Structures are given as structure tokens and as C-alpha cells.
PDB file of C-alpha atoms in Angstrom:
ATOM      1  CA  UNK V   1     -39.272-125.288  55.211  1.00  0.00           C
ATOM      2  CA  UNK V   2     -42.965-124.690  54.796  1.00  0.00           C
ATOM      3  CA  UNK V   3     -45.320-124.716  57.508  1.00  0.00           C
ATOM      4  CA  UNK V   4     -47.982-126.485  55.565  1.00  0.00           C
ATOM      5  CA  UNK V   5     -49.758-128.983  58.113  1.00  0.00           C
ATOM      6  CA  UNK V   6     -48.564-132.748  56.807  1.00  0.00           C
ATOM      7  CA  UNK V   7     -45.586-132.001  54.357  1.00  0.00           C
ATOM      8  CA  UNK V   8     -42.891-132.844  57.125  1.00  0.00           C
ATOM      9  CA  UNK V   9     -44.551-136.770  57.060  1.00  0.00           C
ATOM     10  CA  UNK V  10     -44.412-136.926  53.158  1.00  0.00           C
ATOM     11  CA  UNK V  11     -40.818-135.313  53.364  1.00  0.00           C
ATOM     12  CA  UNK V  12     -39.519-137.887  56.036  1.00  0.00           C
ATOM     13  CA  UNK V  13     -41.005-140.655  54.147  1.00  0.00           C
ATOM     14  CA  UNK V  14     -39.141-139.583  50.986  1.00  0.00           C
ATOM     15  CA  UNK V  15     -35.890-139.306  52.651  1.00  0.00           C
ATOM     16  CA  UNK V  16     -36.474-142.820  54.312  1.00  0.00           C
ATOM     17  CA  UNK V  17     -37.321-144.425  51.168  1.00  0.00           C
ATOM     18  CA  UNK V  18     -34.600-142.593  49.059  1.00  0.00           C
ATOM     19  CA  UNK V  19     -31.875-143.591  51.534  1.00  0.00           C
ATOM     20  CA  UNK V  20     -33.434-147.252  51.399  1.00  0.00           C
ATOM     21  CA  UNK V  21     -32.774-146.945  47.330  1.00  0.00           C
ATOM     22  CA  UNK V  22     -36.585-146.807  46.646  1.00  0.00           C
ATOM     23  CA  UNK V  23     -36.591-144.424  43.897  1.00  0.00           C
ATOM     24  CA  UNK V  24     -39.983-145.527  42.571  1.00  0.00           C
ATOM     25  CA  UNK V  25     -41.369-145.370  45.884  1.00  0.00           C
ATOM     26  CA  UNK V  26     -39.805-141.782  46.595  1.00  0.00           C
ATOM     27  CA  UNK V  27     -41.401-140.636  43.329  1.00  0.00           C
ATOM     28  CA  UNK V  28     -44.715-142.227  44.823  1.00  0.00           C
ATOM     29  CA  UNK V  29     -44.510-140.649  48.301  1.00  0.00           C
ATOM     30  CA  UNK V  30     -43.327-137.250  46.561  1.00  0.00           C
ATOM     31  CA  UNK V  31     -46.687-137.218  44.274  1.00  0.00           C
ATOM     32  CA  UNK V  32     -48.806-138.216  46.959  1.00  0.00           C
ATOM     33  CA  UNK V  33     -47.634-135.377  48.865  1.00  0.00           C
ATOM     34  CA  UNK V  34     -48.323-133.099  46.188  1.00  0.00           C
ATOM     35  CA  UNK V  35     -51.495-134.371  45.783  1.00  0.00           C
ATOM     36  CA  UNK V  36     -52.061-134.091  49.370  1.00  0.00           C
ATOM     37  CA  UNK V  37     -50.879-130.531  50.330  1.00  0.00           C
ATOM     38  CA  UNK V  38     -50.581-128.968  47.049  1.00  0.00           C
ATOM     39  CA  UNK V  39     -47.508-127.736  45.257  1.00  0.00           C
ATOM     40  CA  UNK V  40     -44.152-127.606  47.611  1.00  0.00           C
ATOM     41  CA  UNK V  41     -40.609-126.645  46.488  1.00  0.00           C
ATOM     42  CA  UNK V  42     -38.926-130.014  48.763  1.00  0.00           C
ATOM     43  CA  UNK V  43     -41.487-132.305  47.438  1.00  0.00           C
ATOM     44  CA  UNK V  44     -41.213-131.425  43.983  1.00  0.00           C
ATOM     45  CA  UNK V  45     -37.266-131.628  44.715  1.00  0.00           C
ATOM     46  CA  UNK V  46     -37.513-135.190  45.794  1.00  0.00           C
ATOM     47  CA  UNK V  47     -39.851-136.069  42.809  1.00  0.00           C
ATOM     48  CA  UNK V  48     -37.060-134.589  40.865  1.00  0.00           C
ATOM     49  CA  UNK V  49     -34.639-136.942  42.380  1.00  0.00           C
ATOM     50  CA  UNK V  50     -36.619-139.769  42.312  1.00  0.00           C
ATOM     51  CA  UNK V  51     -36.504-139.674  38.624  1.00  0.00           C
ATOM     52  CA  UNK V  52     -32.990-138.353  37.983  1.00  0.00           C
ATOM     53  CA  UNK V  53     -31.342-141.338  39.836  1.00  0.00           C
ATOM     54  CA  UNK V  54     -32.950-143.569  37.358  1.00  0.00           C
ATOM     55  CA  UNK V  55     -30.652-142.225  34.664  1.00  0.00           C
ATOM     56  CA  UNK V  56     -32.741-142.510  31.612  1.00  0.00           C
ATOM     57  CA  UNK V  57     -33.749-140.226  29.067  1.00  0.00           C
ATOM     58  CA  UNK V  58     -37.724-140.455  29.996  1.00  0.00           C
ATOM     59  CA  UNK V  59     -36.852-140.372  33.802  1.00  0.00           C
ATOM     60  CA  UNK V  60     -34.568-137.020  32.839  1.00  0.00           C
ATOM     61  CA  UNK V  61     -37.210-135.368  31.293  1.00  0.00           C
ATOM     62  CA  UNK V  62     -39.762-135.970  34.088  1.00  0.00           C
ATOM     63  CA  UNK V  63     -36.592-134.684  36.532  1.00  0.00           C
ATOM     64  CA  UNK V  64     -36.237-131.509  34.750  1.00  0.00           C
ATOM     65  CA  UNK V  65     -40.110-130.754  34.711  1.00  0.00           C
ATOM     66  CA  UNK V  66     -40.247-131.299  38.106  1.00  0.00           C
ATOM     67  CA  UNK V  67     -36.780-129.103  39.110  1.00  0.00           C
ATOM     68  CA  UNK V  68     -38.528-126.297  36.994  1.00  0.00           C
ATOM     69  CA  UNK V  69     -41.658-126.555  38.482  1.00  0.00           C
ATOM     70  CA  UNK V  70     -40.185-126.498  42.214  1.00  0.00           C
ATOM     71  CA  UNK V  71     -37.813-123.645  41.325  1.00  0.00           C
ATOM     72  CA  UNK V  72     -40.863-121.503  39.947  1.00  0.00           C
ATOM     73  CA  UNK V  73     -41.944-121.880  43.590  1.00  0.00           C
ATOM     74  CA  UNK V  74     -38.833-121.137  45.367  1.00  0.00           C
ATOM     75  CA  UNK V  75     -35.836-119.957  42.719  1.00  0.00           C
ATOM     76  CA  UNK V  76     -33.203-120.053  45.571  1.00  0.00           C
ATOM     77  CA  UNK V  77     -34.026-123.668  46.834  1.00  0.00           C
ATOM     78  CA  UNK V  78     -30.445-124.996  46.851  1.00  0.00           C
ATOM     79  CA  UNK V  79     -31.522-128.752  46.763  1.00  0.00           C
ATOM     80  CA  UNK V  80     -33.445-128.078  43.681  1.00  0.00           C
ATOM     81  CA  UNK V  81     -30.692-125.746  41.888  1.00  0.00           C
ATOM     82  CA  UNK V  82     -27.997-128.441  42.760  1.00  0.00           C
ATOM     83  CA  UNK V  83     -30.002-131.196  41.837  1.00  0.00           C
ATOM     84  CA  UNK V  84     -30.650-129.411  38.206  1.00  0.00           C
ATOM     85  CA  UNK V  85     -27.099-128.217  37.916  1.00  0.00           C
ATOM     86  CA  UNK V  86     -26.293-132.143  38.257  1.00  0.00           C
ATOM     87  CA  UNK V  87     -28.902-133.212  35.559  1.00  0.00           C
ATOM     88  CA  UNK V  88     -27.662-130.327  33.198  1.00  0.00           C
ATOM     89  CA  UNK V  89     -24.120-131.229  33.595  1.00  0.00           C
ATOM     90  CA  UNK V  90     -24.427-134.779  32.791  1.00  0.00           C
ATOM     91  CA  UNK V  91     -26.707-134.253  29.792  1.00  0.00           C
ATOM     92  CA  UNK V  92     -25.519-135.081  26.261  1.00  0.00           C
ATOM     93  CA  UNK V  93     -24.522-131.365  24.929  1.00  0.00           C
ATOM     94  CA  UNK V  94     -25.556-132.834  21.174  1.00  0.00           C
ATOM     95  CA  UNK V  95     -28.878-134.312  22.273  1.00  0.00           C
ATOM     96  CA  UNK V  96     -29.798-132.023  24.851  1.00  0.00           C
ATOM     97  CA  UNK V  97     -28.071-128.826  23.978  1.00  0.00           C
ATOM     98  CA  UNK V  98     -30.314-126.270  25.741  1.00  0.00           C
ATOM     99  CA  UNK V  99     -29.936-128.607  28.952  1.00  0.00           C
ATOM    100  CA  UNK V 100     -26.512-129.007  28.787  1.00  0.00           C
ATOM    101  CA  UNK V 101     -26.094-125.153  28.503  1.00  0.00           C
ATOM    102  CA  UNK V 102     -28.067-124.320  31.521  1.00  0.00           C
ATOM    103  CA  UNK V 103     -25.757-126.067  33.727  1.00  0.00           C
ATOM    104  CA  UNK V 104     -22.999-123.165  34.236  1.00  0.00           C
ATOM    105  CA  UNK V 105     -25.752-120.875  35.201  1.00  0.00           C
ATOM    106  CA  UNK V 106     -27.265-123.075  37.975  1.00  0.00           C
ATOM    107  CA  UNK V 107     -23.442-123.845  39.044  1.00  0.00           C
ATOM    108  CA  UNK V 108     -23.056-119.884  39.596  1.00  0.00           C
ATOM    109  CA  UNK V 109     -26.355-119.531  41.390  1.00  0.00           C
ATOM    110  CA  UNK V 110     -25.554-122.420  43.989  1.00  0.00           C
ATOM    111  CA  UNK V 111     -22.283-120.952  44.259  1.00  0.00           C
ATOM    112  CA  UNK V 112     -23.880-117.573  45.303  1.00  0.00           C
ATOM    113  CA  UNK V 113     -26.030-118.935  47.718  1.00  0.00           C
ATOM    114  CA  UNK V 114     -23.428-121.402  49.307  1.00  0.00           C
ATOM    115  CA  UNK V 115     -20.088-119.641  48.607  1.00  0.00           C
ATOM    116  CA  UNK V 116     -17.348-122.361  49.424  1.00  0.00           C
ATOM    117  CA  UNK V 117     -19.672-124.810  50.525  1.00  0.00           C
ATOM    118  CA  UNK V 118     -19.214-128.460  50.270  1.00  0.00           C
ATOM    119  CA  UNK V 119     -22.160-128.438  47.364  1.00  0.00           C
ATOM    120  CA  UNK V 120     -20.590-125.716  45.575  1.00  0.00           C
ATOM    121  CA  UNK V 121     -17.474-127.340  45.321  1.00  0.00           C
ATOM    122  CA  UNK V 122     -19.277-130.636  44.074  1.00  0.00           C
ATOM    123  CA  UNK V 123     -21.234-128.809  41.574  1.00  0.00           C
ATOM    124  CA  UNK V 124     -18.351-126.377  40.341  1.00  0.00           C
ATOM    125  CA  UNK V 125     -15.925-129.141  39.495  1.00  0.00           C
ATOM    126  CA  UNK V 126     -17.244-132.568  38.703  1.00  0.00           C
ATOM    127  CA  UNK V 127     -14.330-134.347  36.120  1.00  0.00           C
ATOM    128  CA  UNK V 128     -14.444-137.870  34.232  1.00  0.00           C
ATOM    129  CA  UNK V 129     -11.393-139.007  36.677  1.00  0.00           C
ATOM    130  CA  UNK V 130     -13.712-138.583  39.707  1.00  0.00           C
ATOM    131  CA  UNK V 131     -16.313-140.737  37.551  1.00  0.00           C
ATOM    132  CA  UNK V 132     -13.867-143.230  36.660  1.00  0.00           C
ATOM    133  CA  UNK V 133     -12.607-143.461  40.238  1.00  0.00           C
ATOM    134  CA  UNK V 134     -16.137-144.125  41.525  1.00  0.00           C
ATOM    135  CA  UNK V 135     -16.738-146.570  38.352  1.00  0.00           C
ATOM    136  CA  UNK V 136     -13.637-148.506  39.800  1.00  0.00           C
ATOM    137  CA  UNK V 137     -14.486-148.503  43.302  1.00  0.00           C
ATOM    138  CA  UNK V 138     -18.037-149.943  42.485  1.00  0.00           C
ATOM    139  CA  UNK V 139     -16.674-152.853  40.873  1.00  0.00           C
ATOM    140  CA  UNK V 140     -14.157-153.560  43.946  1.00  0.00           C
ATOM    141  CA  UNK V 141     -17.451-153.400  46.660  1.00  0.00           C
ATOM    142  CA  UNK V 142     -19.107-155.423  43.914  1.00  0.00           C
ATOM    143  CA  UNK V 143     -16.518-158.022  44.494  1.00  0.00           C
ATOM    144  CA  UNK V 144     -16.484-157.630  48.034  1.00  0.00           C
ATOM    145  CA  UNK V 145     -20.646-157.737  48.337  1.00  0.00           C
ATOM    146  CA  UNK V 146     -20.382-161.222  46.499  1.00  0.00           C
ATOM    147  CA  UNK V 147     -17.890-162.800  49.025  1.00  0.00           C
ATOM    148  CA  UNK V 148     -19.458-161.164  52.198  1.00  0.00           C
ATOM    149  CA  UNK V 149     -23.046-162.272  50.649  1.00  0.00           C
ATOM    150  CA  UNK V 150     -21.678-165.807  50.109  1.00  0.00           C
ATOM    151  CA  UNK V 151     -20.212-166.153  53.608  1.00  0.00           C
ATOM    152  CA  UNK V 152     -23.287-164.983  55.213  1.00  0.00           C
ATOM    153  CA  UNK V 153     -25.162-167.512  53.326  1.00  0.00           C
ATOM    154  CA  UNK V 154     -22.635-170.496  54.290  1.00  0.00           C
ATOM    155  CA  UNK V 155     -23.588-169.523  57.805  1.00  0.00           C
ATOM    156  CA  UNK V 156     -27.349-168.732  57.832  1.00  0.00           C
ATOM    157  CA  UNK V 157     -27.609-172.711  55.874  1.00  0.00           C
ATOM    158  CA  UNK V 158     -25.694-173.980  58.838  1.00  0.00           C
ATOM    159  CA  UNK V 159     -28.229-172.526  61.112  1.00  0.00           C
ATOM    160  CA  UNK V 160     -31.320-173.525  59.209  1.00  0.00           C
ATOM    161  CA  UNK V 161     -32.104-176.199  61.679  1.00  0.00           C
ATOM    162  CA  UNK V 162     -32.963-173.269  64.253  1.00  0.00           C
ATOM    163  CA  UNK V 163     -35.633-171.004  63.980  1.00  0.00           C
ATOM    164  CA  UNK V 164     -34.266-169.321  60.489  1.00  0.00           C
ATOM    165  CA  UNK V 165     -33.824-166.060  59.785  1.00  0.00           C
ATOM    166  CA  UNK V 166     -36.138-163.319  60.918  1.00  0.00           C
ATOM    167  CA  UNK V 167     -37.637-160.856  58.297  1.00  0.00           C
ATOM    168  CA  UNK V 168     -39.076-158.263  60.786  1.00  0.00           C
ATOM    169  CA  UNK V 169     -37.270-156.403  63.074  1.00  0.00           C
ATOM    170  CA  UNK V 170     -37.947-156.916  67.224  1.00  0.00           C
ATOM    171  CA  UNK V 171     -39.894-153.930  67.013  1.00  0.00           C
ATOM    172  CA  UNK V 172     -42.094-155.236  64.125  1.00  0.00           C
ATOM    173  CA  UNK V 173     -40.309-152.832  61.944  1.00  0.00           C
ATOM    174  CA  UNK V 174     -38.500-153.733  58.503  1.00  0.00           C
ATOM    175  CA  UNK V 175     -34.888-154.779  58.789  1.00  0.00           C
ATOM    176  CA  UNK V 176     -33.108-154.503  55.727  1.00  0.00           C
ATOM    177  CA  UNK V 177     -30.203-156.929  56.977  1.00  0.00           C
ATOM    178  CA  UNK V 178     -32.977-159.328  58.331  1.00  0.00           C
ATOM    179  CA  UNK V 179     -34.875-158.999  54.591  1.00  0.00           C
ATOM    180  CA  UNK V 180     -31.558-159.612  52.554  1.00  0.00           C
ATOM    181  CA  UNK V 181     -30.467-162.730  54.575  1.00  0.00           C
ATOM    182  CA  UNK V 182     -33.976-164.084  54.461  1.00  0.00           C
ATOM    183  CA  UNK V 183     -34.320-163.467  50.698  1.00  0.00           C
ATOM    184  CA  UNK V 184     -30.606-165.016  50.124  1.00  0.00           C
ATOM    185  CA  UNK V 185     -31.679-167.901  51.817  1.00  0.00           C
ATOM    186  CA  UNK V 186     -34.285-168.586  50.011  1.00  0.00           C
ATOM    187  CA  UNK V 187     -32.997-168.039  46.347  1.00  0.00           C
ATOM    188  CA  UNK V 188     -29.614-169.741  47.100  1.00  0.00           C
ATOM    189  CA  UNK V 189     -30.422-172.681  49.003  1.00  0.00           C
ATOM    190  CA  UNK V 190     -30.639-175.985  47.911  1.00  0.00           C
ATOM    191  CA  UNK V 191     -28.156-178.541  46.226  1.00  0.00           C
ATOM    192  CA  UNK V 192     -28.657-176.904  42.883  1.00  0.00           C
ATOM    193  CA  UNK V 193     -27.287-173.838  43.877  1.00  0.00           C
ATOM    194  CA  UNK V 194     -23.911-175.510  45.605  1.00  0.00           C
ATOM    195  CA  UNK V 195     -21.729-174.234  42.575  1.00  0.00           C
ATOM    196  CA  UNK V 196     -22.887-170.711  43.110  1.00  0.00           C
ATOM    197  CA  UNK V 197     -22.368-170.824  46.644  1.00  0.00           C
ATOM    198  CA  UNK V 198     -18.783-172.405  46.194  1.00  0.00           C
ATOM    199  CA  UNK V 199     -17.672-169.866  43.614  1.00  0.00           C
ATOM    200  CA  UNK V 200     -19.077-167.113  45.787  1.00  0.00           C
ATOM    201  CA  UNK V 201     -17.109-168.157  48.837  1.00  0.00           C
ATOM    202  CA  UNK V 202     -13.610-168.485  47.060  1.00  0.00           C
ATOM    203  CA  UNK V 203     -14.476-165.837  44.560  1.00  0.00           C
ATOM    204  CA  UNK V 204     -10.775-164.344  44.421  1.00  0.00           C
ATOM    205  CA  UNK V 205      -9.451-167.911  43.851  1.00  0.00           C
ATOM    206  CA  UNK V 206     -11.468-168.611  41.455  1.00  0.00           C
ATOM    207  CA  UNK V 207     -10.929-165.310  39.723  1.00  0.00           C
ATOM    208  CA  UNK V 208      -7.242-165.734  39.868  1.00  0.00           C
ATOM    209  CA  UNK V 209      -7.384-169.409  38.745  1.00  0.00           C
ATOM    210  CA  UNK V 210      -9.903-167.888  35.878  1.00  0.00           C
ATOM    211  CA  UNK V 211      -7.288-165.405  34.671  1.00  0.00           C
ATOM    212  CA  UNK V 212      -4.228-167.969  34.927  1.00  0.00           C
ATOM    213  CA  UNK V 213      -6.539-170.881  32.605  1.00  0.00           C
ATOM    214  CA  UNK V 214      -7.490-167.353  30.236  1.00  0.00           C
ATOM    215  CA  UNK V 215      -3.858-166.511  29.668  1.00  0.00           C
ATOM    216  CA  UNK V 216      -2.325-170.312  29.284  1.00  0.00           C
ATOM    217  CA  UNK V 217      -5.832-170.983  26.974  1.00  0.00           C
ATOM    218  CA  UNK V 218      -4.963-168.199  24.891  1.00  0.00           C
ATOM    219  CA  UNK V 219      -1.230-168.751  24.550  1.00  0.00           C
ATOM    220  CA  UNK V 220      -1.885-172.107  23.643  1.00  0.00           C
ATOM    221  CA  UNK V 221      -4.048-171.257  20.701  1.00  0.00           C
ATOM    222  CA  UNK V 222      -1.827-168.759  19.173  1.00  0.00           C
ATOM    223  CA  UNK V 223       1.277-171.685  19.292  1.00  0.00           C
ATOM    224  CA  UNK V 224      -1.168-174.132  17.771  1.00  0.00           C
ATOM    225  CA  UNK V 225      -2.054-171.616  14.873  1.00  0.00           C
ATOM    226  CA  UNK V 226      -5.776-171.924  15.763  1.00  0.00           C
ATOM    227  CA  UNK V 227      -5.734-168.154  16.028  1.00  0.00           C
ATOM    228  CA  UNK V 228      -3.316-165.600  14.405  1.00  0.00           C
ATOM    229  CA  UNK V 229      -3.153-162.922  17.501  1.00  0.00           C
ATOM    230  CA  UNK V 230      -6.157-162.204  19.400  1.00  0.00           C
ATOM    231  CA  UNK V 231      -8.824-164.586  20.610  1.00  0.00           C
ATOM    232  CA  UNK V 232     -11.865-164.430  23.300  1.00  0.00           C
ATOM    233  CA  UNK V 233     -12.129-168.080  23.259  1.00  0.00           C
ATOM    234  CA  UNK V 234      -9.854-168.271  26.579  1.00  0.00           C
ATOM    235  CA  UNK V 235     -11.768-165.581  28.463  1.00  0.00           C
ATOM    236  CA  UNK V 236     -14.741-167.995  28.688  1.00  0.00           C
ATOM    237  CA  UNK V 237     -12.894-169.197  31.753  1.00  0.00           C
ATOM    238  CA  UNK V 238     -13.979-166.046  33.219  1.00  0.00           C
ATOM    239  CA  UNK V 239     -17.606-166.413  32.944  1.00  0.00           C
ATOM    240  CA  UNK V 240     -18.370-168.910  36.237  1.00  0.00           C
ATOM    241  CA  UNK V 241     -17.439-165.574  38.494  1.00  0.00           C
ATOM    242  CA  UNK V 242     -19.300-163.390  36.117  1.00  0.00           C
ATOM    243  CA  UNK V 243     -22.581-165.121  36.333  1.00  0.00           C
ATOM    244  CA  UNK V 244     -21.985-165.852  40.373  1.00  0.00           C
ATOM    245  CA  UNK V 245     -21.632-162.228  40.556  1.00  0.00           C
ATOM    246  CA  UNK V 246     -24.598-161.465  38.528  1.00  0.00           C
ATOM    247  CA  UNK V 247     -26.391-164.165  40.446  1.00  0.00           C
ATOM    248  CA  UNK V 248     -25.866-162.686  44.033  1.00  0.00           C
ATOM    249  CA  UNK V 249     -26.275-158.858  42.623  1.00  0.00           C
ATOM    250  CA  UNK V 250     -29.850-159.979  41.126  1.00  0.00           C
ATOM    251  CA  UNK V 251     -30.652-161.655  44.798  1.00  0.00           C
ATOM    252  CA  UNK V 252     -29.383-158.670  46.536  1.00  0.00           C
ATOM    253  CA  UNK V 253     -31.681-156.368  44.287  1.00  0.00           C
ATOM    254  CA  UNK V 254     -34.777-158.197  44.729  1.00  0.00           C
ATOM    255  CA  UNK V 255     -33.753-158.373  48.474  1.00  0.00           C
ATOM    256  CA  UNK V 256     -33.703-154.434  48.584  1.00  0.00           C
ATOM    257  CA  UNK V 257     -36.654-154.356  46.617  1.00  0.00           C
ATOM    258  CA  UNK V 258     -38.596-156.536  49.335  1.00  0.00           C
ATOM    259  CA  UNK V 259     -37.141-154.040  51.797  1.00  0.00           C
ATOM    260  CA  UNK V 260     -38.639-150.975  50.212  1.00  0.00           C
ATOM    261  CA  UNK V 261     -42.088-152.533  49.696  1.00  0.00           C
ATOM    262  CA  UNK V 262     -41.732-153.515  53.383  1.00  0.00           C
ATOM    263  CA  UNK V 263     -40.897-149.935  54.400  1.00  0.00           C
ATOM    264  CA  UNK V 264     -43.055-148.309  52.164  1.00  0.00           C
ATOM    265  CA  UNK V 265     -45.949-150.047  53.860  1.00  0.00           C
ATOM    266  CA  UNK V 266     -45.015-149.466  57.353  1.00  0.00           C
ATOM    267  CA  UNK V 267     -44.347-145.821  56.738  1.00  0.00           C
ATOM    268  CA  UNK V 268     -47.795-145.665  55.252  1.00  0.00           C
ATOM    269  CA  UNK V 269     -49.273-147.107  58.556  1.00  0.00           C
ATOM    270  CA  UNK V 270     -47.362-144.844  60.561  1.00  0.00           C
ATOM    271  CA  UNK V 271     -48.949-141.667  58.715  1.00  0.00           C
TER     272      UNK V 271
END
């Protein structure tokens, strides 16, 4: 770590914002640090990661530029090497052949610096099976998140006659759980959102019933001769669960954005 005065403040800010999911805020904090203290490998690493997590072509290009600038300052920086290796590993070999070709060399360098370490294993043996497992796990978590959010919302609605849900923590600092609950209460309260709340609370039951209705509808359509083999009409029964999941996910995304904005403001005041 460098001894340049002030860099630790920016690194800490980047780390907190990254853990909070504020990727755009991470990029702003890293760039602010670079402008304030000059080129630093650690800050280029945070800037690159802030772009890389967006998983878009333009952001990948900017991430590569940041990785390269950081490695020009410190060629053995493990964070830069490991992050750049991951960026190159996931690059499309047809669209970005040069970037994809650099992956093996970067992995070897990570292994040289950290033999048998968790980082080396992580970059050396990635596979599609791991990606599929992560995707499946994400879907399960998304379903559970809808259920938990819906029940928390029901509890908050029962307490709306009290003092309400605080947005800030007791010490005046942002509190993620409080911001999420306040945003959810604001967005999904009211009688017009009652169906959303109901489906959310009983998502598992509604999902099961929807699948049964879909199978029954498709079977009926085939037996009646309305369709010859396969039909998508029956799967319209699944739309309520999909719509509710997306609604809760959108509210959670908005809440996280509010939390990151509050955290970014609080960190800026502290510095």
C-alpha cells in the first residue's frame, strides 16, 4: 500500500461503496481519488472493478484501460492481475481475440504470485458448470427475496399507525435495512398494490397453482384441437408471479440506489 497522504480515505470509500453495490459511486470515488492524489495502482483497480461489474462492452473497454494503467504502475498488483484475468477470461474470443488471448498469461502470473492460493484457484479453473450453479442459485435467492420482502412489507403495514419506519440509523449514518423498508413501504402500500402484496406473500402457492393451470390449459388446447403440439398460451398463468417478482426486484433496486446515495453523501461528509 502506498504512503501517499489521503489515499486510504478514497480506498476505504471505494470499498464500502463496492460492498454496498454502488458501482457508479465506486467509479466516482476512485476517479476523485486519482484526481486528488495522482495515479495509484489501488485506485485504478477500484476504477476498473467499478466498470467491470457492469458487464457491458463500453464498461469492459474502460475497465481494461484502467487495469492496464494500474499495471503500468505496479506490474505485480494481485488485485489488478486477478481482475484483468477475469475480464479477459469472460471476453468473447471472436469479438475480442486479443483480450481473450491474454487470459492464460495473466492467470499464470497470478499463480506465480500466489501459488495454491484461493485467488489462483479461482482464476485458473473457472467453468461453465460454476456459472450455471451461480445462475440457478441467483434465481432461488430472487424467489426467496420476494417472499421475505412481502412478509416484511405486511409487518410494516401493520405498524404504519406507529412512528413509521426510520430511514437513518440511530447514529445518523445510513442503514440499509431501514432504507429498504422505507422505500418498499412507500412504493407498495395502498389498496391498488394489494394484489402484488398478496401474490408476494404466497408466492410458492401461487407459483404451484400457476404451473398446474398452465399444464391443464395446454393439455386442454391440444385435446380440443386448438393447437397441434406446443402452445405458449397456457404459460400466461405464470405472468402474475413473474410480474410480482419484477416489481419487488425493481423496488429493491431503487432502495439500494437510495442507500448508496446516502452512504456516498455520508462518506463525503466524513472525509
